[in-house]
GROMACS .gro file of C-alpha atoms in nm:
model
  210
    1MET     CA    1   0.000   0.000   0.000
    2PHE     CA    2   0.275   0.246   0.086
    3ALA     CA    3   0.559   0.329  -0.149
    4ALA     CA    4   0.747   0.369   0.179
    5LEU     CA    5   0.701   0.549   0.505
    6ALA     CA    6   0.887   0.853   0.634
    7GLY     CA    7   1.047   0.940   0.303
    8ALA     CA    8   1.252   0.628   0.241
    9PRO     CA    9   1.271   0.458  -0.099
   10PRO     CA   10   1.075   0.131  -0.127
   11ASP     CA   11   1.385  -0.090  -0.139
   12ALA     CA   12   1.547   0.064   0.167
   13SER     CA   13   1.610  -0.129   0.486
   14PRO     CA   14   1.736  -0.041   0.834
   15HIS     CA   15   2.062  -0.221   0.764
   16GLY     CA   16   2.115  -0.101   0.407
   17ASP     CA   17   2.424   0.110   0.473
   18PRO     CA   18   2.719  -0.057   0.297
   19HIS     CA   19   2.947   0.099   0.558
   20GLY     CA   20   2.748  -0.050   0.846
   21GLY     CA   21   2.511   0.104   1.097
   22ALA     CA   22   2.134   0.113   1.129
   23ARG     CA   23   1.927   0.346   0.912
   24ILE     CA   24   1.608   0.546   0.959
   25GLY     CA   25   1.389   0.763   0.736
   26PRO     CA   26   1.517   1.117   0.667
   27ASN     CA   27   1.202   1.284   0.796
   28ALA     CA   28   1.317   1.203   1.148
   29ILE     CA   29   1.543   1.505   1.087
   30LEU     CA   30   1.389   1.697   0.798
   31GLN     CA   31   1.051   1.760   0.958
   32MET     CA   32   1.220   1.889   1.272
   33VAL     CA   33   1.396   2.172   1.088
   34PRO     CA   34   1.102   2.404   1.002
   35VAL     CA   35   0.940   2.343   1.340
   36LEU     CA   36   1.261   2.429   1.524
   37ASP     CA   37   1.302   2.742   1.311
   38ALA     CA   38   0.946   2.850   1.393
   39HIS     CA   39   0.967   2.783   1.766
   40THR     CA   40   1.331   2.844   1.857
   41GLY     CA   41   1.493   3.030   1.569
   42ALA     CA   42   1.763   2.928   1.326
   43ASP     CA   43   2.051   2.978   1.570
   44ILE     CA   44   1.920   2.726   1.822
   45ARG     CA   45   1.824   2.489   1.542
   46ARG     CA   46   2.180   2.500   1.405
   47SER     CA   47   2.318   2.446   1.755
   48LEU     CA   48   2.098   2.141   1.810
   49LEU     CA   49   2.193   1.994   1.473
   50ALA     CA   50   2.562   2.046   1.549
   51GLU     CA   51   2.524   1.886   1.892
   52ALA     CA   52   2.358   1.586   1.726
   53GLY     CA   53   2.637   1.554   1.471
   54VAL     CA   54   2.419   1.651   1.174
   55ILE     CA   55   2.670   1.823   0.946
   56ASP     CA   56   2.455   1.838   0.632
   57LEU     CA   57   2.080   1.801   0.611
   58PRO     CA   58   1.967   1.486   0.428
   59ASP     CA   59   1.832   1.542   0.079
   60GLY     CA   60   1.532   1.317   0.143
   61SER     CA   61   1.617   1.069  -0.130
   62GLY     CA   62   1.707   0.776   0.093
   63MET     CA   63   1.756   0.635   0.438
   64ILE     CA   64   2.000   0.802   0.676
   65PRO     CA   65   2.210   0.680   0.972
   66GLU     CA   66   1.984   0.653   1.274
   67GLY     CA   67   2.249   0.781   1.519
   68PRO     CA   68   2.238   1.154   1.433
   69ALA     CA   69   1.858   1.145   1.392
   70ALA     CA   70   1.812   0.995   1.737
   71ALA     CA   71   2.072   1.233   1.878
   72LEU     CA   72   1.875   1.532   1.746
   73HIS     CA   73   1.556   1.419   1.921
   74GLN     CA   74   1.751   1.358   2.241
   75ALA     CA   75   1.935   1.690   2.222
   76LEU     CA   76   1.599   1.865   2.183
   77ARG     CA   77   1.463   1.699   2.497
   78ARG     CA   78   1.782   1.773   2.689
   79ARG     CA   79   1.815   2.138   2.587
   80LEU     CA   80   1.447   2.235   2.565
   81PRO     CA   81   1.260   1.995   2.794
   82HIS     CA   82   0.944   2.203   2.819
   83GLU     CA   83   0.912   2.281   2.448
   84ALA     CA   84   1.028   1.940   2.323
   85PRO     CA   85   0.693   1.754   2.332
   86ARG     CA   86   0.518   2.022   2.126
   87ILE     CA   87   0.805   2.051   1.878
   88ALA     CA   88   0.831   1.674   1.837
   89ARG     CA   89   0.455   1.647   1.790
   90GLU     CA   90   0.451   1.912   1.518
   91ALA     CA   91   0.742   1.739   1.343
   92GLY     CA   92   0.553   1.409   1.365
   93LEU     CA   93   0.243   1.564   1.213
   94GLY     CA   94   0.461   1.699   0.934
   95THR     CA   95   0.604   1.352   0.878
   96GLY     CA   96   0.251   1.213   0.855
   97ASP     CA   97   0.160   1.483   0.604
   98TYR     CA   98   0.466   1.394   0.396
   99ILE     CA   99   0.367   1.028   0.394
  100LEU     CA  100   0.014   1.115   0.285
  101ALA     CA  101   0.138   1.347   0.010
  102HIS     CA  102   0.418   1.130  -0.129
  103ARG     CA  103   0.411   0.771  -0.008
  104ILE     CA  104   0.056   0.638  -0.006
  105PRO     CA  105  -0.106   0.610  -0.350
  106ARG     CA  106  -0.427   0.811  -0.389
  107PRO     CA  107  -0.639   0.505  -0.476
  108ALA     CA  108  -0.527   0.337  -0.153
  109GLN     CA  109  -0.613   0.648   0.046
  110THR     CA  110  -0.955   0.666  -0.115
  111LEU     CA  111  -1.022   0.300  -0.038
  112LEU     CA  112  -0.928   0.337   0.328
  113ARG     CA  113  -1.147   0.645   0.368
  114VAL     CA  114  -1.459   0.475   0.230
  115LEU     CA  115  -1.416   0.157   0.433
  116PRO     CA  116  -1.568   0.132   0.781
  117ALA     CA  117  -1.310   0.225   1.043
  118ARG     CA  118  -1.307  -0.128   1.187
  119LEU     CA  119  -1.194  -0.260   0.847
  120ALA     CA  120  -0.964   0.025   0.748
  121ALA     CA  121  -0.771   0.029   1.077
  122PRO     CA  122  -0.614  -0.319   1.052
  123ILE     CA  123  -0.526  -0.262   0.686
  124LEU     CA  124  -0.344   0.060   0.769
  125ALA     CA  125  -0.181  -0.103   1.072
  126ARG     CA  126  -0.039  -0.384   0.859
  127ALA     CA  127   0.093  -0.136   0.604
  128ILE     CA  128   0.264   0.060   0.881
  129ALA     CA  129   0.415  -0.261   1.019
  130ARG     CA  130   0.554  -0.360   0.677
  131HIS     CA  131   0.744  -0.032   0.652
  132ALA     CA  132   0.812   0.022   1.022
  133TRP     CA  133   1.191   0.029   0.986
  134THR     CA  134   1.165   0.376   0.831
  135PHE     CA  135   1.070   0.523   1.169
  136ALA     CA  136   1.181   0.239   1.398
  137GLY     CA  137   1.539   0.211   1.274
  138SER     CA  138   1.708  -0.073   1.458
  139GLY     CA  139   1.416  -0.105   1.700
  140THR     CA  140   1.160  -0.384   1.675
  141PHE     CA  141   0.805  -0.285   1.578
  142ALA     CA  142   0.500  -0.505   1.628
  143ILE     CA  143   0.122  -0.496   1.629
  144ALA     CA  144   0.071  -0.611   1.988
  145ALA     CA  145  -0.309  -0.602   2.021
  146ARG     CA  146  -0.621  -0.545   1.813
  147ASP     CA  147  -0.865  -0.401   2.069
  148PRO     CA  148  -0.756  -0.142   2.131
  149LEU     CA  149  -0.516  -0.145   1.838
  150THR     CA  150  -0.172  -0.130   1.997
  151PHE     CA  151   0.175  -0.090   1.849
  152THR     CA  152   0.499  -0.166   2.032
  153LEU     CA  153   0.849  -0.049   1.950
  154ALA     CA  154   1.117  -0.234   2.146
  155ASP     CA  155   1.468  -0.091   2.179
  156ASN     CA  156   1.348   0.237   2.028
  157PRO     CA  157   1.664   0.416   1.908
  158VAL     CA  158   1.504   0.761   1.942
  159VAL     CA  159   1.495   0.723   2.323
  160ARG     CA  160   1.772   0.466   2.366
  161GLY     CA  161   1.974   0.538   2.679
  162GLU     CA  162   1.733   0.801   2.811
  163ARG     CA  163   1.553   0.787   3.145
  164SER     CA  164   1.224   0.960   3.213
  165ASP     CA  165   0.923   0.947   3.444
  166VAL     CA  166   0.691   1.007   3.149
  167PRO     CA  167   0.670   0.875   2.791
  168LEU     CA  168   0.889   1.066   2.545
  169CYS     CA  169   0.779   0.956   2.198
  170ALA     CA  170   0.559   1.247   2.090
  171TRP     CA  171   0.701   1.226   1.736
  172HIS     CA  172   0.589   0.866   1.688
  173GLU     CA  173   0.250   0.938   1.847
  174ALA     CA  174   0.190   1.221   1.604
  175VAL     CA  175   0.294   1.024   1.294
  176PHE     CA  176   0.049   0.745   1.377
  177GLU     CA  177  -0.226   0.988   1.476
  178ARG     CA  178  -0.202   1.191   1.155
  179LEU     CA  179  -0.226   0.878   0.939
  180PHE     CA  180  -0.519   0.727   1.127
  181ARG     CA  181  -0.709   1.056   1.154
  182SER     CA  182  -0.672   1.119   0.783
  183LEU     CA  183  -0.741   0.768   0.657
  184VAL     CA  184  -0.951   0.587   0.918
  185SER     CA  185  -1.130   0.814   1.167
  186SER     CA  186  -1.091   1.186   1.232
  187ARG     CA  187  -1.154   1.116   1.601
  188THR     CA  188  -0.853   0.888   1.643
  189ARG     CA  189  -0.633   0.946   1.944
  190VAL     CA  190  -0.290   0.783   1.975
  191THR     CA  191  -0.134   0.767   2.321
  192GLU     CA  192   0.201   0.630   2.428
  193THR     CA  193   0.117   0.441   2.747
  194GLN     CA  194   0.464   0.299   2.816
  195CYS     CA  195   0.810   0.406   2.704
  196CYS     CA  196   1.151   0.243   2.693
  197ALA     CA  197   1.279   0.555   2.869
  198GLN     CA  198   1.059   0.463   3.166
  199GLY     CA  199   1.220   0.120   3.183
  200ALA     CA  200   0.945  -0.056   2.988
  201PRO     CA  201   1.045  -0.340   2.754
  202ALA     CA  202   0.897  -0.146   2.461
  203CYS     CA  203   0.735   0.184   2.377
  204ARG     CA  204   0.362   0.109   2.361
  205PHE     CA  205   0.114   0.311   2.154
  206GLU     CA  206  -0.263   0.269   2.186
  207VAL     CA  207  -0.470   0.372   1.884
  208ARG     CA  208  -0.828   0.454   1.984
  209LEU     CA  209  -1.066   0.532   1.700
  210ARG     CA  210  -1.341   0.668   1.928
   0.00000   0.00000   0.00000
């Protein structure tokens, strides 16, 4: 159904770097840039990118090393803890918009929108699972439950090594929410109920269609 999620080419994989190292979709970085500029200004954005080791912005044509992408998300939370959830959410919504505009064929979108939500939701979930490496990187994504629909992401590289009392994955939440609200039910709410940063075995996302 999807050409590929998060801006990656359809033949990409998380381990496709000939020089070694896990890969992730470029929108993990690219969608952060305009949101950071809007909320923090270009100087802070450049500082965060430098701290994360992002020397040049990806061109969006293929998968990128997951390390700098994860480091950018973590630098944001470290430097701007209060603003980080909102910034990550807006970047996730932008990633969802990119997927809708460029990676899901229009006929497939039309089909999902005309199907009852109870039928469209598992179809979309399976499509997300097939292309999960574009936002999961070296983590392990799974559909863990059907009612409510629940995704898990074990060893999530975007929060790997972090410790928190609350879930941190606002970017992932927003990507899933944008796709389900657009294609399945406009009342969908996605909530991360457990996070690897809290010591959970996997980040856990509940998708409630309401």
